[in-house]
Short mmCIF file of C-alpha atoms in Angstrom, two decimals:
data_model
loop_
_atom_site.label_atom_id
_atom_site.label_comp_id
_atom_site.label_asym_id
_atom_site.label_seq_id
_atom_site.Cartn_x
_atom_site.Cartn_y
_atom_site.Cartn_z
CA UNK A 1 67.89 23.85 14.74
CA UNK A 2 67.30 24.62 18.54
CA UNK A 3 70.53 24.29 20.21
CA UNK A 4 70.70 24.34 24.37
CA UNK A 5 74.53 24.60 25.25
CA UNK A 6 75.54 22.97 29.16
CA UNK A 7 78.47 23.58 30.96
CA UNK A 8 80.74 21.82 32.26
CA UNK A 9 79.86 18.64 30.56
CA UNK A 10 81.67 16.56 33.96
CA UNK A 11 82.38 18.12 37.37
CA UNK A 12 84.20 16.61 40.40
CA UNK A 13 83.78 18.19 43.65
CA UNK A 14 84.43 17.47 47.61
CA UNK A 15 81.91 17.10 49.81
CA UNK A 16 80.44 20.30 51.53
CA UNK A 17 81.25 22.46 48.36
CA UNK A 18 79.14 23.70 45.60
CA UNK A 19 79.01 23.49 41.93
CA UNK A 20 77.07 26.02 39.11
CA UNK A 21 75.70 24.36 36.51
CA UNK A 22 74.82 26.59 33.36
CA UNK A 23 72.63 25.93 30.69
CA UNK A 24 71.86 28.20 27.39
CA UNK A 25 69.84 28.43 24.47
CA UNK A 26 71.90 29.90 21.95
CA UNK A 27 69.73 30.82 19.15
CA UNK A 28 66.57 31.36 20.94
CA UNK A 29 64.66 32.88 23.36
CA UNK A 30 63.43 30.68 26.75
CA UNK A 31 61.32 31.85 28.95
CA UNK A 32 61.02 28.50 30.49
CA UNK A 33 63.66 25.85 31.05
CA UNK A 34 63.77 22.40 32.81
CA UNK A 35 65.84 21.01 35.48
CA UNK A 36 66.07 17.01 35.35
CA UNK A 37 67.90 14.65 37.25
CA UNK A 38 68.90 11.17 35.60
CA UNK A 39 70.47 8.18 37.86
CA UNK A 40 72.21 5.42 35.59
CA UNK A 41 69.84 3.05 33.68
CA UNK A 42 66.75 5.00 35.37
CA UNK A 43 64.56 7.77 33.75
CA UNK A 44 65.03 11.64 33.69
CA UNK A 45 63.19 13.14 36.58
CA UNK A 46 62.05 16.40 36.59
CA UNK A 47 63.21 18.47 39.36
CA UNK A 48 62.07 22.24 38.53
CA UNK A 49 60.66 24.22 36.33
CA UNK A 50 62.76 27.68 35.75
CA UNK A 51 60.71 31.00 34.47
CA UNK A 52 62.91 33.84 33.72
CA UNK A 53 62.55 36.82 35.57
CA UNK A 54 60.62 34.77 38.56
CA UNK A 55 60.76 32.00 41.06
CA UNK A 56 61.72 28.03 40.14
CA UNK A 57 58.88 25.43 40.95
CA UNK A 58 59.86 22.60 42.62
CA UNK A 59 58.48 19.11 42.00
CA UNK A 60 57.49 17.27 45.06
CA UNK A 61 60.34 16.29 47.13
CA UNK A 62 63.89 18.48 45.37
CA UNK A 63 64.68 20.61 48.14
CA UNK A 64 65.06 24.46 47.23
CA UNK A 65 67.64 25.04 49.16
CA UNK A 66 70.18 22.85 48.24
CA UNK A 67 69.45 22.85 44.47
CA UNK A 68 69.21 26.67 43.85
CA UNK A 69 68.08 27.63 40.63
CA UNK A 70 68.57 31.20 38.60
CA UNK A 71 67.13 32.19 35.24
CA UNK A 72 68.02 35.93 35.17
CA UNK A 73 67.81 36.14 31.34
CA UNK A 74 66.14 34.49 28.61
CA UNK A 75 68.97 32.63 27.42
CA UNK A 76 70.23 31.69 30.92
CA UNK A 77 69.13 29.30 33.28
CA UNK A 78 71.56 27.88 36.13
CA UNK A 79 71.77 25.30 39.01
CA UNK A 80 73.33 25.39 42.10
CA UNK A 81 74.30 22.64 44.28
CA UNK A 82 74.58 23.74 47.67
CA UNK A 83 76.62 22.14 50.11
CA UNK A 84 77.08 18.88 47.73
CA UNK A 85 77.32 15.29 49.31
CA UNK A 86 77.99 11.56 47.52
CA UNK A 87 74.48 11.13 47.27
CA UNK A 88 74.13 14.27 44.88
CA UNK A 89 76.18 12.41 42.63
CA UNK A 90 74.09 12.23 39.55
CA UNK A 91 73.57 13.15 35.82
CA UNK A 92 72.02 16.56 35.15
CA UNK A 93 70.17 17.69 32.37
CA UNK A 94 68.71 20.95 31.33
CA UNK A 95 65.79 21.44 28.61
CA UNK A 96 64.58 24.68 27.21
CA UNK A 97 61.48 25.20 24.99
CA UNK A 98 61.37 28.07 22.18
CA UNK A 99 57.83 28.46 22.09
CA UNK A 100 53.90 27.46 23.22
CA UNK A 101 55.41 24.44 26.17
CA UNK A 102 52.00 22.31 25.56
CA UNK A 103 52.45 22.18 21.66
CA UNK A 104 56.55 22.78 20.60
CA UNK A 105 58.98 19.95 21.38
CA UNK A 106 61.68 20.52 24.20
CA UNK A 107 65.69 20.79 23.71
CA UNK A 108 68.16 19.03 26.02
CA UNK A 109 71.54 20.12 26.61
CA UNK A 110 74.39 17.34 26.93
CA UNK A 111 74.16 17.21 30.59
CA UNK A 112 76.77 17.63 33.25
CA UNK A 113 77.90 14.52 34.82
CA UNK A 114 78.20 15.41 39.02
CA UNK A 115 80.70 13.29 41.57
CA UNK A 116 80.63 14.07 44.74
CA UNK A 117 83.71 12.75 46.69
CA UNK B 1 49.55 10.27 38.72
CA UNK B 2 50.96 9.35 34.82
CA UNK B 3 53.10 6.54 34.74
CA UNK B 4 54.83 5.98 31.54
CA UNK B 5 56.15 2.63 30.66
CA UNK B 6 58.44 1.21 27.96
CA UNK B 7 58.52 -2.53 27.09
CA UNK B 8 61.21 -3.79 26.61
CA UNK B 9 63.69 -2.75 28.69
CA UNK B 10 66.41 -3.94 26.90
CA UNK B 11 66.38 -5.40 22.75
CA UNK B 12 69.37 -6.79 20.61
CA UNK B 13 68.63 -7.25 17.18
CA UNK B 14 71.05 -7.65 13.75
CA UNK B 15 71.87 -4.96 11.33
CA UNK B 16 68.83 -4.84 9.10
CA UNK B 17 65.82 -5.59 10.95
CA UNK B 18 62.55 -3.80 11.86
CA UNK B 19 62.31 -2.88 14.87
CA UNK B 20 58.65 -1.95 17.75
CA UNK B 21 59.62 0.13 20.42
CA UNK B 22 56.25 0.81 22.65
CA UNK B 23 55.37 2.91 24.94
CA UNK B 24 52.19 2.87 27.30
CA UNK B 25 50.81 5.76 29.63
CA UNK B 26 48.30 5.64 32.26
CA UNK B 27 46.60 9.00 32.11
CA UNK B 28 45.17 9.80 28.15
CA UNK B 29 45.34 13.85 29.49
CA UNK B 30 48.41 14.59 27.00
CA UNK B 31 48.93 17.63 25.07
CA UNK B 32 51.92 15.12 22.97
CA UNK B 33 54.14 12.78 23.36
CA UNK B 34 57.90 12.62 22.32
CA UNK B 35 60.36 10.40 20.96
CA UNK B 36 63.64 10.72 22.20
CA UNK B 37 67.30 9.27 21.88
CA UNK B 38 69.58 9.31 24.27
CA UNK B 39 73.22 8.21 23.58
CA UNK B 40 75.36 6.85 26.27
CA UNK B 41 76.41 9.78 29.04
CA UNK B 42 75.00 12.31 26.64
CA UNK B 43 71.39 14.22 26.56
CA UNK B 44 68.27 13.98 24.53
CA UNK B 45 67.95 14.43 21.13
CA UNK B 46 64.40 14.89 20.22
CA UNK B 47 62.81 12.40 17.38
CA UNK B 48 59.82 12.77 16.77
CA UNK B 49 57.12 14.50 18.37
CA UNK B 50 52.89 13.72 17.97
CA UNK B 51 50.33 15.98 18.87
CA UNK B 52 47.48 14.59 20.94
CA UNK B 53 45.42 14.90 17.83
CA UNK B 54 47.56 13.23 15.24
CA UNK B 55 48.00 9.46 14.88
CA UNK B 56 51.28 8.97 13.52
CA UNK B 57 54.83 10.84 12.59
CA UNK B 58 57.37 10.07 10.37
CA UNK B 59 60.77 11.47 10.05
CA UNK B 60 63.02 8.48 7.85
CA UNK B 61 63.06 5.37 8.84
CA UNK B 62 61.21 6.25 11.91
CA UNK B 63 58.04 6.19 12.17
CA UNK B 64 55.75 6.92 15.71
CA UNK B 65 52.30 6.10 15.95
CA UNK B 66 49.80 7.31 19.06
CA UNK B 67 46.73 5.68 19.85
CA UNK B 68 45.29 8.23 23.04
CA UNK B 69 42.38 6.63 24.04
CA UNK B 70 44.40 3.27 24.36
CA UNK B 71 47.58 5.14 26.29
CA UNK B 72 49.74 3.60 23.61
CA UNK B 73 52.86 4.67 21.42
CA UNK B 74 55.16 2.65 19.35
CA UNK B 75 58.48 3.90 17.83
CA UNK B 76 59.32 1.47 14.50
CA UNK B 77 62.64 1.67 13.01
CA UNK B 78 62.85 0.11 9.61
CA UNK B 79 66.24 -1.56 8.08
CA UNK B 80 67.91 -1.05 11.77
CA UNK B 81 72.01 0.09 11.57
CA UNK B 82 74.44 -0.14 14.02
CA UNK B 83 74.24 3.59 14.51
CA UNK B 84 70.21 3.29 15.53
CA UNK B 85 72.24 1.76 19.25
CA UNK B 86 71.53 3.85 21.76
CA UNK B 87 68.30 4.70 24.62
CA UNK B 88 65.12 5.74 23.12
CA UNK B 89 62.70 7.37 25.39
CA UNK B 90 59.28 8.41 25.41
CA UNK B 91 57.80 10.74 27.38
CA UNK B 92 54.17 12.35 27.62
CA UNK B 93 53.44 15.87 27.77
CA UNK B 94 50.63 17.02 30.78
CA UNK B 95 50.43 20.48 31.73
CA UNK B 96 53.55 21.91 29.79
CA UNK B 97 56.01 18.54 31.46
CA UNK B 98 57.14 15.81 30.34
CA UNK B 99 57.22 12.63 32.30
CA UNK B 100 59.30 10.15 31.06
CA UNK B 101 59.39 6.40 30.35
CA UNK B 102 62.62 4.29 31.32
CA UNK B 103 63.54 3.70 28.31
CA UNK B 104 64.69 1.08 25.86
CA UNK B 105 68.30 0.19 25.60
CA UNK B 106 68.58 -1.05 21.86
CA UNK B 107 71.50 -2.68 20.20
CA UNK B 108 71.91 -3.24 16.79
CA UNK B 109 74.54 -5.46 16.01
CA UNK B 110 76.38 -5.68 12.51
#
């Protein structure tokens, strides 16, 4: 099946740095792939949409430049978190879709786990 | 705006039992709508998924039902085992997203 590989899996940074998150599809193609946030016990929310080979849409409210977001190839999508402070503490997930987005089901990578100190 | 929203929050049943998860959306615009499990400080692995023109899925002892014109979904989970514990979510598809319920936090206890 559709596997969507995300690394690292926990990352603990200081305040004012920032921190690459990769995520991959490793046995197929995406030319789009999601960006979702999750704080404990709450629900995922989306935060972009990444198109390879173009610029990420940003939902309402995720501010562009502090989450930076690359998807130079069709297996690569990453996120940058600019500048990082407590309150981007969080649980990020990445999703990638191998074909039509309105009618094939989406793949989630494991997530990276973010503290900020 | 959709609004998805799972009842219950939270459910604690013995090894064995059938199980209802449901699942209720505001806006009946979906292309599908996905069943999800998520296990604790991991990501989503992907259920079942229904097409806004089907009625039900089934994949083993899961089965998901849609009812679009109603904004309703139900996840049922026959002869529950403790490995079934974990966060199920559901989430709608409109315009190539998903939005996502809460989720339900079941345990199934032996």
């Amino acid at each position: 099946g559709a596997v969507v590989s995300q690394h690292p899996s926990r990352v603990i940074c200081k305040s004012g740095t920032s921190v690459k998150i990769e995520c991959r599809s490793l046995d197929f193609q995406a030319t789009t792939m999601f960006w979702y946030r999750q704080f404990p016990k709450q629900s995922l929310m989306l935060m972009a949409t990444s198109n390879e080979g173009s610029k990420a849409t940003y939902e309402q409210g995720v501010e562009k430049d502090k989450f930076l977001i690359n998807h130079a190839s069709l297996t690569l999508s990453t996120l940058t978190v600019t500048s990082a402070h407590p309150e981007d503490s969080s649980f990020y997930i990445c999703s990638a879709s191998e074909g039509d987005l309105y009618n094939s089901p989406l793949h989630f990578g494991n997530g990276t786990r973010l503290t900020v100190t | 705006k959709q609004e998805v929203t799972q009842i219950p929050a939270a459910l604690s049943v013995p090894e064995g039992e059938n199980l209802v998860l449901n699942c209720s959306f505001t806006d009946s615009a979906i292309y599908n709508l996905q069943w999800f499990r998520q296990d604790p400080g991991k990501g989503l692995t992907s259920l079942l998924l229904i097409q806004s023109s089907q009625r039900e899925q089934t994949s083993g002892r899961l089965n998901a039902s849609l009812d679009k014109s109603s904004g309703r979904s139900t996840l049922y989970i026959a002869a529950s085992q403790p490995g079934d514990s974990a966060t199920y979510l559901c989430a709608v598809n409109q315009g190539g997203k998903l939005i996502f319920g809460q989720g339900t936090e079941l345990s199934v206890k032996p």
